Amino acid sequence: MADKLTPQQEMAVTSRGGKLLVSAAAGSGKTKVLTTRIALLLSRAMARPSQILAVTFTNKAAREMRDRLSAMVSCDLRHLWMGTFHGTAHRILRAHAQEANLPPTFQIIDTSDQLSLIRRIMKEAGIDPKLRDPKTVQWAINSYKEQGLRAGAVSAREEDKTRVTLYETYEARCQREGLVDFAELMLRCVELLEGNQLVREHYNDRFKYVLVDEFQDTDSLQFRLIKALCPPKQSNACVFCVGDDDQSIYAFRGAKVGNMSDFVKDYKVEKIIKLEQNYRSTSHILDGAHAVIA
């Protein structure tokens, strides 16, 4: 298993530290390192599948990770949690809907449905969509949620009172009708874990190992989710994050590259391992990319 790795990759996979950051350049084998580490934990009986949580950003990446892992180990992976941040939040909320103040049959709405609802609310309020773009209102609401802000918290800092009112109305309508948008999945889950000690401790006890892919693309709320599931002060916390601070592609929607340095500080990270060799691109491409970054 580890014999197919470079020395740097092997160091990342086999390191015994409980809190690790792998700073990995593009094409250096981030996903390979993460999946091989999981395979090692399972093959050495350091954890059962149900004790592992692995999160990434897209369903495609999650499927790729699971497929790779299935080819490396023979154990049953059905109880291993591997998916996106939103998928993980959804799974937790389904299991604890009552504690999260949601109906058991709550419905997830996509961005198109969310925009339609905002348009209806604006029409009911007599707001002309030609004077105030519903997409801008949608962006603002999602941005507030990604910052962890409810309408009540926004009102004190937002000069645009109409926007606050629309957020309040939207929030109340979704709650009444049992609707959850994508940003709400994350915010509601974080609020549940941070506010309900029993639920939080259940997952703290369950997940012995938490592994995060593409950590540079996490926003503040996603980092709060990681800290709620595996608190920095938890003595046996085992958090393994892989990321590249030169490669964030979600900054436009709130991704915070500074989370990598915050992770080192908050978790008192014992070791940072660097993967610098690129296996995907030629030297000409890399030289040009490094020049642009510089």
PDB file of N, CA and C in Angstrom, residues 200-267:
ATOM      1  N   ARG A 200     -23.615  16.926  19.946  1.00  0.00           N
ATOM      2  CA  ARG A 200     -22.198  17.179  19.671  1.00  0.00           C
ATOM      3  C   ARG A 200     -21.306  16.075  20.236  1.00  0.00           C
ATOM      4  N   GLU A 201     -21.551  15.692  21.475  1.00  0.00           N
ATOM      5  CA  GLU A 201     -20.717  14.662  22.100  1.00  0.00           C
ATOM      6  C   GLU A 201     -20.906  13.304  21.429  1.00  0.00           C
ATOM      7  N   HIS A 202     -22.101  13.057  20.889  1.00  0.00           N
ATOM      8  CA  HIS A 202     -22.333  11.805  20.146  1.00  0.00           C
ATOM      9  C   HIS A 202     -21.367  11.693  18.977  1.00  0.00           C
ATOM     10  N   TYR A 203     -21.218  12.786  18.216  1.00  0.00           N
ATOM     11  CA  TYR A 203     -20.318  12.739  17.052  1.00  0.00           C
ATOM     12  C   TYR A 203     -18.854  12.865  17.451  1.00  0.00           C
ATOM     13  N   ASN A 204     -18.582  13.574  18.535  1.00  0.00           N
ATOM     14  CA  ASN A 204     -17.213  13.620  19.041  1.00  0.00           C
ATOM     15  C   ASN A 204     -16.729  12.224  19.423  1.00  0.00           C
ATOM     16  N   ASP A 205     -17.631  11.440  20.016  1.00  0.00           N
ATOM     17  CA  ASP A 205     -17.289  10.070  20.408  1.00  0.00           C
ATOM     18  C   ASP A 205     -17.241   9.136  19.199  1.00  0.00           C
ATOM     19  N   ARG A 206     -18.116   9.383  18.239  1.00  0.00           N
ATOM     20  CA  ARG A 206     -18.208   8.483  17.090  1.00  0.00           C
ATOM     21  C   ARG A 206     -16.998   8.579  16.169  1.00  0.00           C
ATOM     22  N   PHE A 207     -16.646   9.810  15.783  1.00  0.00           N
ATOM     23  CA  PHE A 207     -15.589   9.977  14.787  1.00  0.00           C
ATOM     24  C   PHE A 207     -14.216  10.059  15.455  1.00  0.00           C
ATOM     25  N   LYS A 208     -13.492   8.974  15.313  1.00  0.00           N
ATOM     26  CA  LYS A 208     -12.144   8.917  15.868  1.00  0.00           C
ATOM     27  C   LYS A 208     -11.160   9.638  14.951  1.00  0.00           C
ATOM     28  N   TYR A 209     -11.462   9.615  13.650  1.00  0.00           N
ATOM     29  CA  TYR A 209     -10.598  10.276  12.668  1.00  0.00           C
ATOM     30  C   TYR A 209     -11.448  11.125  11.724  1.00  0.00           C
ATOM     31  N   VAL A 210     -11.059  12.381  11.567  1.00  0.00           N
ATOM     32  CA  VAL A 210     -11.705  13.287  10.619  1.00  0.00           C
ATOM     33  C   VAL A 210     -10.654  13.716   9.602  1.00  0.00           C
ATOM     34  N   LEU A 211     -10.970  13.524   8.318  1.00  0.00           N
ATOM     35  CA  LEU A 211     -10.030  13.867   7.251  1.00  0.00           C
ATOM     36  C   LEU A 211     -10.709  14.827   6.278  1.00  0.00           C
ATOM     37  N   VAL A 212     -10.017  15.903   5.915  1.00  0.00           N
ATOM     38  CA  VAL A 212     -10.604  16.941   5.069  1.00  0.00           C
ATOM     39  C   VAL A 212      -9.746  17.142   3.830  1.00  0.00           C
ATOM     40  N   ASP A 213     -10.356  17.005   2.662  1.00  0.00           N
ATOM     41  CA  ASP A 213      -9.666  17.226   1.394  1.00  0.00           C
ATOM     42  C   ASP A 213      -9.919  18.663   0.931  1.00  0.00           C
ATOM     43  N   GLU A 214      -8.965  19.234   0.185  1.00  0.00           N
ATOM     44  CA  GLU A 214      -9.099  20.594  -0.366  1.00  0.00           C
ATOM     45  C   GLU A 214      -9.445  21.597   0.735  1.00  0.00           C
ATOM     46  N   PHE A 215      -8.697  21.544   1.819  1.00  0.00           N
ATOM     47  CA  PHE A 215      -9.024  22.368   2.981  1.00  0.00           C
ATOM     48  C   PHE A 215      -8.934  23.860   2.671  1.00  0.00           C
ATOM     49  N   GLN A 216      -8.142  24.234   1.649  1.00  0.00           N
ATOM     50  CA  GLN A 216      -8.003  25.652   1.311  1.00  0.00           C
ATOM     51  C   GLN A 216      -9.319  26.256   0.813  1.00  0.00           C
ATOM     52  N   ASP A 217     -10.270  25.410   0.435  1.00  0.00           N
ATOM     53  CA  ASP A 217     -11.545  25.905  -0.091  1.00  0.00           C
ATOM     54  C   ASP A 217     -12.637  25.997   0.958  1.00  0.00           C
ATOM     55  N   THR A 218     -12.318  25.719   2.211  1.00  0.00           N
ATOM     56  CA  THR A 218     -13.332  25.813   3.266  1.00  0.00           C
ATOM     57  C   THR A 218     -13.614  27.272   3.605  1.00  0.00           C
ATOM     58  N   ASP A 219     -14.884  27.547   3.932  1.00  0.00           N
ATOM     59  CA  ASP A 219     -15.226  28.881   4.433  1.00  0.00           C
ATOM     60  C   ASP A 219     -15.312  28.811   5.961  1.00  0.00           C
ATOM     61  N   SER A 220     -15.658  29.935   6.562  1.00  0.00           N
ATOM     62  CA  SER A 220     -15.671  30.009   8.030  1.00  0.00           C
ATOM     63  C   SER A 220     -16.643  29.008   8.642  1.00  0.00           C
ATOM     64  N   LEU A 221     -17.814  28.845   8.011  1.00  0.00           N
ATOM     65  CA  LEU A 221     -18.840  27.956   8.544  1.00  0.00           C
ATOM     66  C   LEU A 221     -18.404  26.493   8.445  1.00  0.00           C
ATOM     67  N   GLN A 222     -17.768  26.131   7.357  1.00  0.00           N
ATOM     68  CA  GLN A 222     -17.300  24.752   7.195  1.00  0.00           C
ATOM     69  C   GLN A 222     -16.196  24.429   8.196  1.00  0.00           C
ATOM     70  N   PHE A 223     -15.361  25.396   8.490  1.00  0.00           N
ATOM     71  CA  PHE A 223     -14.325  25.183   9.498  1.00  0.00           C
ATOM     72  C   PHE A 223     -14.963  25.032  10.878  1.00  0.00           C
ATOM     73  N   ARG A 224     -16.021  25.804  11.137  1.00  0.00           N
ATOM     74  CA  ARG A 224     -16.747  25.644  12.404  1.00  0.00           C
ATOM     75  C   ARG A 224     -17.347  24.249  12.515  1.00  0.00           C
ATOM     76  N   LEU A 225     -17.813  23.704  11.397  1.00  0.00           N
ATOM     77  CA  LEU A 225     -18.368  22.347  11.414  1.00  0.00           C
ATOM     78  C   LEU A 225     -17.291  21.339  11.807  1.00  0.00           C
ATOM     79  N   ILE A 226     -16.098  21.466  11.222  1.00  0.00           N
ATOM     80  CA  ILE A 226     -14.996  20.567  11.565  1.00  0.00           C
ATOM     81  C   ILE A 226     -14.674  20.673  13.052  1.00  0.00           C
ATOM     82  N   LYS A 227     -14.624  21.899  13.564  1.00  0.00           N
ATOM     83  CA  LYS A 227     -14.276  22.084  14.981  1.00  0.00           C
ATOM     84  C   LYS A 227     -15.372  21.574  15.907  1.00  0.00           C
ATOM     85  N   ALA A 228     -16.625  21.623  15.441  1.00  0.00           N
ATOM     86  CA  ALA A 228     -17.709  21.086  16.265  1.00  0.00           C
ATOM     87  C   ALA A 228     -17.677  19.563  16.299  1.00  0.00           C
ATOM     88  N   LEU A 229     -17.347  18.953  15.164  1.00  0.00           N
ATOM     89  CA  LEU A 229     -17.298  17.495  15.096  1.00  0.00           C
ATOM     90  C   LEU A 229     -16.057  16.928  15.791  1.00  0.00           C
ATOM     91  N   CYS A 230     -14.981  17.669  15.747  1.00  0.00           N
ATOM     92  CA  CYS A 230     -13.732  17.214  16.367  1.00  0.00           C
ATOM     93  C   CYS A 230     -13.067  18.420  17.028  1.00  0.00           C
ATOM     94  N   PRO A 231     -13.475  18.767  18.247  1.00  0.00           N
ATOM     95  CA  PRO A 231     -13.014  19.992  18.904  1.00  0.00           C
ATOM     96  C   PRO A 231     -11.499  20.045  19.096  1.00  0.00           C
ATOM     97  N   PRO A 232     -10.884  21.210  18.904  1.00  0.00           N
ATOM     98  CA  PRO A 232      -9.434  21.351  19.091  1.00  0.00           C
ATOM     99  C   PRO A 232      -8.960  20.936  20.483  1.00  0.00           C
ATOM    100  N   LYS A 233      -9.818  21.173  21.491  1.00  0.00           N
ATOM    101  CA  LYS A 233      -9.398  20.852  22.865  1.00  0.00           C
ATOM    102  C   LYS A 233      -9.608  19.388  23.227  1.00  0.00           C
ATOM    103  N   GLN A 234     -10.204  18.626  22.317  1.00  0.00           N
ATOM    104  CA  GLN A 234     -10.412  17.203  22.590  1.00  0.00           C
ATOM    105  C   GLN A 234      -9.070  16.494  22.538  1.00  0.00           C
ATOM    106  N   SER A 235      -8.691  15.866  23.617  1.00  0.00           N
ATOM    107  CA  SER A 235      -7.336  15.320  23.738  1.00  0.00           C
ATOM    108  C   SER A 235      -7.009  14.266  22.686  1.00  0.00           C
ATOM    109  N   ASN A 236      -8.018  13.491  22.292  1.00  0.00           N
ATOM    110  CA  ASN A 236      -7.766  12.421  21.315  1.00  0.00           C
ATOM    111  C   ASN A 236      -8.189  12.815  19.902  1.00  0.00           C
ATOM    112  N   ALA A 237      -8.315  14.137  19.650  1.00  0.00           N
ATOM    113  CA  ALA A 237      -8.735  14.597  18.319  1.00  0.00           C
ATOM    114  C   ALA A 237      -7.704  14.207  17.271  1.00  0.00           C
ATOM    115  N   CYS A 238      -8.174  13.564  16.214  1.00  0.00           N
ATOM    116  CA  CYS A 238      -7.306  13.178  15.102  1.00  0.00           C
ATOM    117  C   CYS A 238      -7.861  13.808  13.827  1.00  0.00           C
ATOM    118  N   VAL A 239      -7.314  14.944  13.453  1.00  0.00           N
ATOM    119  CA  VAL A 239      -7.782  15.684  12.282  1.00  0.00           C
ATOM    120  C   VAL A 239      -6.649  15.770  11.279  1.00  0.00           C
ATOM    121  N   PHE A 240      -6.948  15.383  10.052  1.00  0.00           N
ATOM    122  CA  PHE A 240      -5.951  15.317   8.984  1.00  0.00           C
ATOM    123  C   PHE A 240      -6.473  16.162   7.829  1.00  0.00           C
ATOM    124  N   CYS A 241      -5.835  17.312   7.577  1.00  0.00           N
ATOM    125  CA  CYS A 241      -6.309  18.229   6.539  1.00  0.00           C
ATOM    126  C   CYS A 241      -5.283  18.341   5.421  1.00  0.00           C
ATOM    127  N   VAL A 242      -5.779  18.307   4.196  1.00  0.00           N
ATOM    128  CA  VAL A 242      -4.927  18.429   3.023  1.00  0.00           C
ATOM    129  C   VAL A 242      -5.368  19.651   2.238  1.00  0.00           C
ATOM    130  N   GLY A 243      -4.427  20.509   1.889  1.00  0.00           N
ATOM    131  CA  GLY A 243      -4.803  21.700   1.139  1.00  0.00           C
ATOM    132  C   GLY A 243      -3.617  22.383   0.498  1.00  0.00           C
ATOM    133  N   ASP A 244      -3.920  23.330  -0.379  1.00  0.00           N
ATOM    134  CA  ASP A 244      -2.900  24.090  -1.097  1.00  0.00           C
ATOM    135  C   ASP A 244      -3.293  25.559  -1.045  1.00  0.00           C
ATOM    136  N   ASP A 245      -2.532  26.370  -0.299  1.00  0.00           N
ATOM    137  CA  ASP A 245      -2.917  27.775  -0.129  1.00  0.00           C
ATOM    138  C   ASP A 245      -2.721  28.611  -1.382  1.00  0.00           C
ATOM    139  N   ASP A 246      -2.176  28.034  -2.452  1.00  0.00           N
ATOM    140  CA  ASP A 246      -2.064  28.729  -3.736  1.00  0.00           C
ATOM    141  C   ASP A 246      -3.208  28.392  -4.680  1.00  0.00           C
ATOM    142  N   GLN A 247      -4.144  27.536  -4.216  1.00  0.00           N
ATOM    143  CA  GLN A 247      -5.064  26.924  -5.176  1.00  0.00           C
ATOM    144  C   GLN A 247      -6.543  27.081  -4.830  1.00  0.00           C
ATOM    145  N   SER A 248      -6.895  28.011  -3.969  1.00  0.00           N
ATOM    146  CA  SER A 248      -8.310  28.138  -3.621  1.00  0.00           C
ATOM    147  C   SER A 248      -9.129  28.594  -4.818  1.00  0.00           C
ATOM    148  N   ILE A 249     -10.193  27.834  -5.143  1.00  0.00           N
ATOM    149  CA  ILE A 249     -11.037  28.196  -6.287  1.00  0.00           C
ATOM    150  C   ILE A 249     -12.391  28.736  -5.840  1.00  0.00           C
ATOM    151  N   TYR A 250     -12.643  28.761  -4.522  1.00  0.00           N
ATOM    152  CA  TYR A 250     -13.952  29.207  -4.047  1.00  0.00           C
ATOM    153  C   TYR A 250     -13.891  30.509  -3.254  1.00  0.00           C
ATOM    154  N   ALA A 251     -12.817  31.283  -3.441  1.00  0.00           N
ATOM    155  CA  ALA A 251     -12.707  32.555  -2.712  1.00  0.00           C
ATOM    156  C   ALA A 251     -13.880  33.471  -3.023  1.00  0.00           C
ATOM    157  N   PHE A 252     -14.393  33.381  -4.253  1.00  0.00           N
ATOM    158  CA  PHE A 252     -15.501  34.257  -4.659  1.00  0.00           C
ATOM    159  C   PHE A 252     -16.754  34.010  -3.841  1.00  0.00           C
ATOM    160  N   ARG A 253     -16.877  32.837  -3.208  1.00  0.00           N
ATOM    161  CA  ARG A 253     -18.075  32.560  -2.422  1.00  0.00           C
ATOM    162  C   ARG A 253     -17.757  32.334  -0.950  1.00  0.00           C
ATOM    163  N   GLY A 254     -16.665  32.925  -0.509  1.00  0.00           N
ATOM    164  CA  GLY A 254     -16.388  32.930   0.924  1.00  0.00           C
ATOM    165  C   GLY A 254     -15.313  31.993   1.416  1.00  0.00           C
ATOM    166  N   ALA A 255     -14.678  31.237   0.520  1.00  0.00           N
ATOM    167  CA  ALA A 255     -13.598  30.350   0.953  1.00  0.00           C
ATOM    168  C   ALA A 255     -12.509  31.193   1.605  1.00  0.00           C
ATOM    169  N   LYS A 256     -11.949  30.675   2.681  1.00  0.00           N
ATOM    170  CA  LYS A 256     -10.996  31.438   3.470  1.00  0.00           C
ATOM    171  C   LYS A 256      -9.686  30.658   3.558  1.00  0.00           C
ATOM    172  N   VAL A 257      -8.725  31.056   2.705  1.00  0.00           N
ATOM    173  CA  VAL A 257      -7.440  30.361   2.703  1.00  0.00           C
ATOM    174  C   VAL A 257      -6.784  30.456   4.074  1.00  0.00           C
ATOM    175  N   GLY A 258      -7.073  31.542   4.806  1.00  0.00           N
ATOM    176  CA  GLY A 258      -6.518  31.703   6.147  1.00  0.00           C
ATOM    177  C   GLY A 258      -6.935  30.609   7.102  1.00  0.00           C
ATOM    178  N   ASN A 259      -7.932  29.794   6.727  1.00  0.00           N
ATOM    179  CA  ASN A 259      -8.322  28.667   7.575  1.00  0.00           C
ATOM    180  C   ASN A 259      -7.160  27.710   7.791  1.00  0.00           C
ATOM    181  N   MET A 260      -6.250  27.631   6.826  1.00  0.00           N
ATOM    182  CA  MET A 260      -5.115  26.724   6.983  1.00  0.00           C
ATOM    183  C   MET A 260      -4.224  27.174   8.130  1.00  0.00           C
ATOM    184  N   SER A 261      -3.941  28.473   8.206  1.00  0.00           N
ATOM    185  CA  SER A 261      -3.128  28.970   9.320  1.00  0.00           C
ATOM    186  C   SER A 261      -3.917  28.935  10.628  1.00  0.00           C
ATOM    187  N   ASP A 262      -5.235  29.182  10.536  1.00  0.00           N
ATOM    188  CA  ASP A 262      -6.074  29.097  11.737  1.00  0.00           C
ATOM    189  C   ASP A 262      -6.129  27.658  12.259  1.00  0.00           C
ATOM    190  N   PHE A 263      -6.154  26.697  11.338  1.00  0.00           N
ATOM    191  CA  PHE A 263      -6.153  25.293  11.740  1.00  0.00           C
ATOM    192  C   PHE A 263      -4.880  24.960  12.520  1.00  0.00           C
ATOM    193  N   VAL A 264      -3.744  25.436  12.017  1.00  0.00           N
ATOM    194  CA  VAL A 264      -2.459  25.198  12.695  1.00  0.00           C
ATOM    195  C   VAL A 264      -2.486  25.792  14.100  1.00  0.00           C
ATOM    196  N   LYS A 265      -3.043  27.009  14.208  1.00  0.00           N
ATOM    197  CA  LYS A 265      -3.077  27.697  15.504  1.00  0.00           C
ATOM    198  C   LYS A 265      -4.099  27.072  16.452  1.00  0.00           C
ATOM    199  N   ASP A 266      -5.332  26.871  15.973  1.00  0.00           N
ATOM    200  CA  ASP A 266      -6.408  26.392  16.835  1.00  0.00           C
ATOM    201  C   ASP A 266      -6.164  24.971  17.335  1.00  0.00           C
ATOM    202  N   TYR A 267      -5.625  24.129  16.456  1.00  0.00           N
ATOM    203  CA  TYR A 267      -5.409  22.727  16.821  1.00  0.00           C
ATOM    204  C   TYR A 267      -3.999  22.460  17.342  1.00  0.00           C
TER     205      TYR A 267
END
